[in-house]
Amino acid sequence: MQKIFTADPIDVLKISMQSEKEIREYYEKAASLTSDDDTRSILSGLAKNAEKHRQSSIDIYTTFSGKKILFLNLDKRYRLMTLQRCSDDLLDALRVAKKNEKELSSFYSTVARRFMEPVLRTLFRELATHHHQHLTLLEASFEEPLDGDEEPAEEPLLDQITHENQ
């Protein structure tokens, strides 16, 4: 028998606010680890996007609860435990940032399917899409360094075909 879980909109909005705050702080710290202007610009831009996402969640929270958030200091039940903190190593921070973006995108996609309220559904779908775009940006901008135990990447298919025909 399939279990159907329900989610309280207020609790999910609190999780969203806290997660976006944490991811903003993550990117701010990661940006401080580099002297490269392009990398810093990308990470700072992602931090600004996270703040916009947090503000969107706050606005909808205010609409749904009728309360204003004066400060956000939520206990552990309002945190995504799968989000990891930023390390002091830039390469590790970039690798973990990709995991965090994937986690947030997955969380928001799942949550969006749980609500029938159009405003909530739209918010969480948009957040899922934005975090997926952030993941795509990170993957396109920062190629993973090859670890010693990994196999070398295969030759691109087009190059394989070209070599076979020669």
PDB file of N, CA and C in Angstrom, residues 61-132:
ATOM      1  N   TYR A  61       5.273  33.181   2.376  1.00  0.00           N
ATOM      2  CA  TYR A  61       5.048  32.826   3.776  1.00  0.00           C
ATOM      3  C   TYR A  61       4.161  33.874   4.442  1.00  0.00           C
ATOM      4  N   THR A  62       4.465  35.142   4.214  1.00  0.00           N
ATOM      5  CA  THR A  62       3.686  36.238   4.797  1.00  0.00           C
ATOM      6  C   THR A  62       2.242  36.181   4.315  1.00  0.00           C
ATOM      7  N   THR A  63       2.047  35.894   3.045  1.00  0.00           N
ATOM      8  CA  THR A  63       0.698  35.780   2.487  1.00  0.00           C
ATOM      9  C   THR A  63      -0.069  34.629   3.135  1.00  0.00           C
ATOM     10  N   PHE A  64       0.573  33.474   3.264  1.00  0.00           N
ATOM     11  CA  PHE A  64      -0.106  32.295   3.797  1.00  0.00           C
ATOM     12  C   PHE A  64      -0.316  32.340   5.300  1.00  0.00           C
ATOM     13  N   SER A  65       0.665  32.845   6.035  1.00  0.00           N
ATOM     14  CA  SER A  65       0.570  32.806   7.496  1.00  0.00           C
ATOM     15  C   SER A  65      -0.002  34.085   8.085  1.00  0.00           C
ATOM     16  N   GLY A  66       0.084  35.172   7.338  1.00  0.00           N
ATOM     17  CA  GLY A  66      -0.339  36.460   7.868  1.00  0.00           C
ATOM     18  C   GLY A  66       0.678  37.049   8.829  1.00  0.00           C
ATOM     19  N   LYS A  67       1.850  36.422   8.920  1.00  0.00           N
ATOM     20  CA  LYS A  67       2.907  36.885   9.825  1.00  0.00           C
ATOM     21  C   LYS A  67       4.118  37.316   9.021  1.00  0.00           C
ATOM     22  N   LYS A  68       4.848  38.261   9.587  1.00  0.00           N
ATOM     23  CA  LYS A  68       6.100  38.680   8.968  1.00  0.00           C
ATOM     24  C   LYS A  68       7.256  37.980   9.666  1.00  0.00           C
ATOM     25  N   ILE A  69       8.248  37.634   8.876  1.00  0.00           N
ATOM     26  CA  ILE A  69       9.464  37.043   9.431  1.00  0.00           C
ATOM     27  C   ILE A  69      10.403  38.190   9.786  1.00  0.00           C
ATOM     28  N   LEU A  70      10.715  38.329  11.053  1.00  0.00           N
ATOM     29  CA  LEU A  70      11.639  39.378  11.472  1.00  0.00           C
ATOM     30  C   LEU A  70      13.080  38.888  11.416  1.00  0.00           C
ATOM     31  N   PHE A  71      13.278  37.641  11.771  1.00  0.00           N
ATOM     32  CA  PHE A  71      14.590  37.024  11.655  1.00  0.00           C
ATOM     33  C   PHE A  71      14.354  35.536  11.479  1.00  0.00           C
ATOM     34  N   LEU A  72      15.341  34.892  10.951  1.00  0.00           N
ATOM     35  CA  LEU A  72      15.185  33.471  10.678  1.00  0.00           C
ATOM     36  C   LEU A  72      16.270  32.709  11.418  1.00  0.00           C
ATOM     37  N   ASN A  73      15.850  32.000  12.430  1.00  0.00           N
ATOM     38  CA  ASN A  73      16.758  31.145  13.173  1.00  0.00           C
ATOM     39  C   ASN A  73      15.968  29.899  13.530  1.00  0.00           C
ATOM     40  N   LEU A  74      15.870  29.014  12.572  1.00  0.00           N
ATOM     41  CA  LEU A  74      15.004  27.856  12.722  1.00  0.00           C
ATOM     42  C   LEU A  74      15.762  26.666  13.283  1.00  0.00           C
ATOM     43  N   ASP A  75      15.015  25.807  13.986  1.00  0.00           N
ATOM     44  CA  ASP A  75      15.663  24.622  14.525  1.00  0.00           C
ATOM     45  C   ASP A  75      15.879  23.583  13.421  1.00  0.00           C
ATOM     46  N   LYS A  76      16.478  22.460  13.793  1.00  0.00           N
ATOM     47  CA  LYS A  76      16.915  21.463  12.816  1.00  0.00           C
ATOM     48  C   LYS A  76      15.798  20.881  11.962  1.00  0.00           C
ATOM     49  N   ARG A  77      14.590  20.867  12.444  1.00  0.00           N
ATOM     50  CA  ARG A  77      13.527  20.257  11.641  1.00  0.00           C
ATOM     51  C   ARG A  77      13.191  21.083  10.405  1.00  0.00           C
ATOM     52  N   TYR A  78      13.654  22.323  10.343  1.00  0.00           N
ATOM     53  CA  TYR A  78      13.420  23.170   9.173  1.00  0.00           C
ATOM     54  C   TYR A  78      14.660  23.286   8.290  1.00  0.00           C
ATOM     55  N   ARG A  79      15.565  22.357   8.423  1.00  0.00           N
ATOM     56  CA  ARG A  79      16.784  22.382   7.613  1.00  0.00           C
ATOM     57  C   ARG A  79      16.860  21.128   6.765  1.00  0.00           C
ATOM     58  N   LEU A  80      17.355  21.301   5.567  1.00  0.00           N
ATOM     59  CA  LEU A  80      17.636  20.141   4.724  1.00  0.00           C
ATOM     60  C   LEU A  80      18.975  19.582   5.184  1.00  0.00           C
ATOM     61  N   MET A  81      18.942  18.431   5.784  1.00  0.00           N
ATOM     62  CA  MET A  81      20.166  17.856   6.332  1.00  0.00           C
ATOM     63  C   MET A  81      21.115  17.383   5.239  1.00  0.00           C
ATOM     64  N   THR A  82      20.618  17.289   4.009  1.00  0.00           N
ATOM     65  CA  THR A  82      21.465  16.835   2.911  1.00  0.00           C
ATOM     66  C   THR A  82      22.350  17.947   2.357  1.00  0.00           C
ATOM     67  N   LEU A  83      22.050  19.202   2.693  1.00  0.00           N
ATOM     68  CA  LEU A  83      22.904  20.301   2.240  1.00  0.00           C
ATOM     69  C   LEU A  83      24.201  20.281   3.041  1.00  0.00           C
ATOM     70  N   GLN A  84      25.308  20.418   2.327  1.00  0.00           N
ATOM     71  CA  GLN A  84      26.614  20.374   2.977  1.00  0.00           C
ATOM     72  C   GLN A  84      27.184  21.781   3.112  1.00  0.00           C
ATOM     73  N   ARG A  85      28.027  21.951   4.090  1.00  0.00           N
ATOM     74  CA  ARG A  85      28.668  23.244   4.329  1.00  0.00           C
ATOM     75  C   ARG A  85      29.855  23.431   3.384  1.00  0.00           C
ATOM     76  N   CYS A  86      30.215  24.677   3.201  1.00  0.00           N
ATOM     77  CA  CYS A  86      31.329  25.035   2.318  1.00  0.00           C
ATOM     78  C   CYS A  86      32.656  24.763   3.021  1.00  0.00           C
ATOM     79  N   SER A  87      33.529  24.058   2.322  1.00  0.00           N
ATOM     80  CA  SER A  87      34.855  23.806   2.890  1.00  0.00           C
ATOM     81  C   SER A  87      35.770  24.989   2.564  1.00  0.00           C
ATOM     82  N   ASP A  88      36.993  24.908   3.032  1.00  0.00           N
ATOM     83  CA  ASP A  88      37.959  25.974   2.764  1.00  0.00           C
ATOM     84  C   ASP A  88      38.756  25.714   1.486  1.00  0.00           C
ATOM     85  N   ASP A  89      38.457  24.613   0.807  1.00  0.00           N
ATOM     86  CA  ASP A  89      39.119  24.270  -0.445  1.00  0.00           C
ATOM     87  C   ASP A  89      38.171  24.587  -1.600  1.00  0.00           C
ATOM     88  N   LEU A  90      38.597  25.435  -2.525  1.00  0.00           N
ATOM     89  CA  LEU A  90      37.729  25.891  -3.608  1.00  0.00           C
ATOM     90  C   LEU A  90      37.234  24.747  -4.480  1.00  0.00           C
ATOM     91  N   LEU A  91      38.123  23.826  -4.867  1.00  0.00           N
ATOM     92  CA  LEU A  91      37.691  22.721  -5.731  1.00  0.00           C
ATOM     93  C   LEU A  91      36.642  21.858  -5.044  1.00  0.00           C
ATOM     94  N   ASP A  92      36.856  21.588  -3.771  1.00  0.00           N
ATOM     95  CA  ASP A  92      35.874  20.818  -3.017  1.00  0.00           C
ATOM     96  C   ASP A  92      34.571  21.602  -2.887  1.00  0.00           C
ATOM     97  N   ALA A  93      34.676  22.897  -2.660  1.00  0.00           N
ATOM     98  CA  ALA A  93      33.480  23.738  -2.535  1.00  0.00           C
ATOM     99  C   ALA A  93      32.665  23.721  -3.825  1.00  0.00           C
ATOM    100  N   LEU A  94      33.330  23.762  -4.965  1.00  0.00           N
ATOM    101  CA  LEU A  94      32.623  23.723  -6.249  1.00  0.00           C
ATOM    102  C   LEU A  94      31.964  22.365  -6.474  1.00  0.00           C
ATOM    103  N   ARG A  95      32.647  21.303  -6.100  1.00  0.00           N
ATOM    104  CA  ARG A  95      32.093  19.952  -6.236  1.00  0.00           C
ATOM    105  C   ARG A  95      30.850  19.797  -5.353  1.00  0.00           C
ATOM    106  N   VAL A  96      30.945  20.262  -4.133  1.00  0.00           N
ATOM    107  CA  VAL A  96      29.824  20.157  -3.193  1.00  0.00           C
ATOM    108  C   VAL A  96      28.683  21.083  -3.604  1.00  0.00           C
ATOM    109  N   ALA A  97      29.005  22.228  -4.183  1.00  0.00           N
ATOM    110  CA  ALA A  97      27.962  23.153  -4.650  1.00  0.00           C
ATOM    111  C   ALA A  97      27.053  22.459  -5.657  1.00  0.00           C
ATOM    112  N   LYS A  98      27.643  21.646  -6.520  1.00  0.00           N
ATOM    113  CA  LYS A  98      26.846  20.905  -7.506  1.00  0.00           C
ATOM    114  C   LYS A  98      25.900  19.930  -6.806  1.00  0.00           C
ATOM    115  N   LYS A  99      26.406  19.256  -5.785  1.00  0.00           N
ATOM    116  CA  LYS A  99      25.557  18.325  -5.028  1.00  0.00           C
ATOM    117  C   LYS A  99      24.425  19.075  -4.333  1.00  0.00           C
ATOM    118  N   ASN A 100      24.751  20.216  -3.740  1.00  0.00           N
ATOM    119  CA  ASN A 100      23.729  21.012  -3.052  1.00  0.00           C
ATOM    120  C   ASN A 100      22.652  21.490  -4.018  1.00  0.00           C
ATOM    121  N   GLU A 101      23.060  21.943  -5.194  1.00  0.00           N
ATOM    122  CA  GLU A 101      22.076  22.401  -6.184  1.00  0.00           C
ATOM    123  C   GLU A 101      21.178  21.248  -6.623  1.00  0.00           C
ATOM    124  N   LYS A 102      21.764  20.082  -6.783  1.00  0.00           N
ATOM    125  CA  LYS A 102      20.975  18.905  -7.166  1.00  0.00           C
ATOM    126  C   LYS A 102      19.972  18.556  -6.065  1.00  0.00           C
ATOM    127  N   GLU A 103      20.417  18.620  -4.823  1.00  0.00           N
ATOM    128  CA  GLU A 103      19.530  18.338  -3.686  1.00  0.00           C
ATOM    129  C   GLU A 103      18.374  19.334  -3.626  1.00  0.00           C
ATOM    130  N   LEU A 104      18.679  20.614  -3.793  1.00  0.00           N
ATOM    131  CA  LEU A 104      17.627  21.633  -3.739  1.00  0.00           C
ATOM    132  C   LEU A 104      16.643  21.473  -4.892  1.00  0.00           C
ATOM    133  N   SER A 105      17.149  21.210  -6.074  1.00  0.00           N
ATOM    134  CA  SER A 105      16.270  21.014  -7.226  1.00  0.00           C
ATOM    135  C   SER A 105      15.339  19.827  -6.995  1.00  0.00           C
ATOM    136  N   SER A 106      15.890  18.753  -6.485  1.00  0.00           N
ATOM    137  CA  SER A 106      15.096  17.555  -6.199  1.00  0.00           C
ATOM    138  C   SER A 106      14.055  17.830  -5.115  1.00  0.00           C
ATOM    139  N   PHE A 107      14.464  18.516  -4.056  1.00  0.00           N
ATOM    140  CA  PHE A 107      13.544  18.853  -2.967  1.00  0.00           C
ATOM    141  C   PHE A 107      12.377  19.682  -3.482  1.00  0.00           C
ATOM    142  N   TYR A 108      12.679  20.743  -4.227  1.00  0.00           N
ATOM    143  CA  TYR A 108      11.618  21.626  -4.717  1.00  0.00           C
ATOM    144  C   TYR A 108      10.710  20.917  -5.727  1.00  0.00           C
ATOM    145  N   SER A 109      11.264  20.042  -6.549  1.00  0.00           N
ATOM    146  CA  SER A 109      10.441  19.277  -7.498  1.00  0.00           C
ATOM    147  C   SER A 109       9.459  18.383  -6.754  1.00  0.00           C
ATOM    148  N   THR A 110       9.956  17.715  -5.735  1.00  0.00           N
ATOM    149  CA  THR A 110       9.106  16.829  -4.939  1.00  0.00           C
ATOM    150  C   THR A 110       8.015  17.615  -4.230  1.00  0.00           C
ATOM    151  N   VAL A 111       8.391  18.719  -3.632  1.00  0.00           N
ATOM    152  CA  VAL A 111       7.440  19.540  -2.889  1.00  0.00           C
ATOM    153  C   VAL A 111       6.380  20.128  -3.820  1.00  0.00           C
ATOM    154  N   ALA A 112       6.782  20.549  -4.996  1.00  0.00           N
ATOM    155  CA  ALA A 112       5.831  21.153  -5.945  1.00  0.00           C
ATOM    156  C   ALA A 112       4.705  20.184  -6.286  1.00  0.00           C
ATOM    157  N   ARG A 113       5.025  18.908  -6.343  1.00  0.00           N
ATOM    158  CA  ARG A 113       4.001  17.901  -6.662  1.00  0.00           C
ATOM    159  C   ARG A 113       3.043  17.648  -5.502  1.00  0.00           C
ATOM    160  N   ARG A 114       3.414  18.052  -4.312  1.00  0.00           N
ATOM    161  CA  ARG A 114       2.591  17.775  -3.126  1.00  0.00           C
ATOM    162  C   ARG A 114       1.502  18.808  -2.884  1.00  0.00           C
ATOM    163  N   PHE A 115       1.608  19.958  -3.509  1.00  0.00           N
ATOM    164  CA  PHE A 115       0.650  21.030  -3.240  1.00  0.00           C
ATOM    165  C   PHE A 115      -0.301  21.238  -4.403  1.00  0.00           C
ATOM    166  N   MET A 116      -1.551  21.476  -4.067  1.00  0.00           N
ATOM    167  CA  MET A 116      -2.550  21.789  -5.081  1.00  0.00           C
ATOM    168  C   MET A 116      -2.694  23.300  -5.247  1.00  0.00           C
ATOM    169  N   GLU A 117      -2.308  24.050  -4.231  1.00  0.00           N
ATOM    170  CA  GLU A 117      -2.398  25.509  -4.270  1.00  0.00           C
ATOM    171  C   GLU A 117      -1.496  26.041  -5.383  1.00  0.00           C
ATOM    172  N   PRO A 118      -2.070  26.740  -6.377  1.00  0.00           N
ATOM    173  CA  PRO A 118      -1.279  27.196  -7.529  1.00  0.00           C
ATOM    174  C   PRO A 118      -0.088  28.087  -7.170  1.00  0.00           C
ATOM    175  N   VAL A 119      -0.247  28.941  -6.183  1.00  0.00           N
ATOM    176  CA  VAL A 119       0.856  29.846  -5.813  1.00  0.00           C
ATOM    177  C   VAL A 119       2.055  29.049  -5.296  1.00  0.00           C
ATOM    178  N   LEU A 120       1.789  28.070  -4.446  1.00  0.00           N
ATOM    179  CA  LEU A 120       2.873  27.246  -3.904  1.00  0.00           C
ATOM    180  C   LEU A 120       3.489  26.373  -4.986  1.00  0.00           C
ATOM    181  N   ARG A 121       2.635  25.777  -5.780  1.00  0.00           N
ATOM    182  CA  ARG A 121       3.118  24.916  -6.855  1.00  0.00           C
ATOM    183  C   ARG A 121       4.032  25.693  -7.804  1.00  0.00           C
ATOM    184  N   THR A 122       3.589  26.883  -8.164  1.00  0.00           N
ATOM    185  CA  THR A 122       4.380  27.720  -9.070  1.00  0.00           C
ATOM    186  C   THR A 122       5.709  28.105  -8.438  1.00  0.00           C
ATOM    187  N   LEU A 123       5.680  28.539  -7.182  1.00  0.00           N
ATOM    188  CA  LEU A 123       6.919  28.919  -6.494  1.00  0.00           C
ATOM    189  C   LEU A 123       7.913  27.765  -6.492  1.00  0.00           C
ATOM    190  N   PHE A 124       7.469  26.594  -6.058  1.00  0.00           N
ATOM    191  CA  PHE A 124       8.400  25.480  -5.912  1.00  0.00           C
ATOM    192  C   PHE A 124       8.862  24.931  -7.262  1.00  0.00           C
ATOM    193  N   ARG A 125       8.004  24.984  -8.267  1.00  0.00           N
ATOM    194  CA  ARG A 125       8.450  24.594  -9.616  1.00  0.00           C
ATOM    195  C   ARG A 125       9.524  25.555 -10.119  1.00  0.00           C
ATOM    196  N   GLU A 126       9.295  26.846  -9.907  1.00  0.00           N
ATOM    197  CA  GLU A 126      10.287  27.843 -10.337  1.00  0.00           C
ATOM    198  C   GLU A 126      11.608  27.660  -9.594  1.00  0.00           C
ATOM    199  N   LEU A 127      11.524  27.411  -8.296  1.00  0.00           N
ATOM    200  CA  LEU A 127      12.752  27.199  -7.526  1.00  0.00           C
ATOM    201  C   LEU A 127      13.483  25.945  -8.004  1.00  0.00           C
ATOM    202  N   ALA A 128      12.739  24.883  -8.294  1.00  0.00           N
ATOM    203  CA  ALA A 128      13.363  23.659  -8.814  1.00  0.00           C
ATOM    204  C   ALA A 128      14.069  23.943 -10.134  1.00  0.00           C
ATOM    205  N   THR A 129      13.405  24.686 -10.995  1.00  0.00           N
ATOM    206  CA  THR A 129      13.989  25.032 -12.293  1.00  0.00           C
ATOM    207  C   THR A 129      15.232  25.895 -12.120  1.00  0.00           C
ATOM    208  N   HIS A 130      15.155  26.887 -11.250  1.00  0.00           N
ATOM    209  CA  HIS A 130      16.305  27.772 -11.029  1.00  0.00           C
ATOM    210  C   HIS A 130      17.507  26.997 -10.498  1.00  0.00           C
ATOM    211  N   HIS A 131      17.270  26.084  -9.560  1.00  0.00           N
ATOM    212  CA  HIS A 131      18.394  25.324  -9.005  1.00  0.00           C
ATOM    213  C   HIS A 131      18.957  24.343 -10.026  1.00  0.00           C
ATOM    214  N   HIS A 132      18.104  23.826 -10.887  1.00  0.00           N
ATOM    215  CA  HIS A 132      18.605  22.974 -11.968  1.00  0.00           C
ATOM    216  C   HIS A 132      19.478  23.804 -12.918  1.00  0.00           C
TER     217      HIS A 132
END
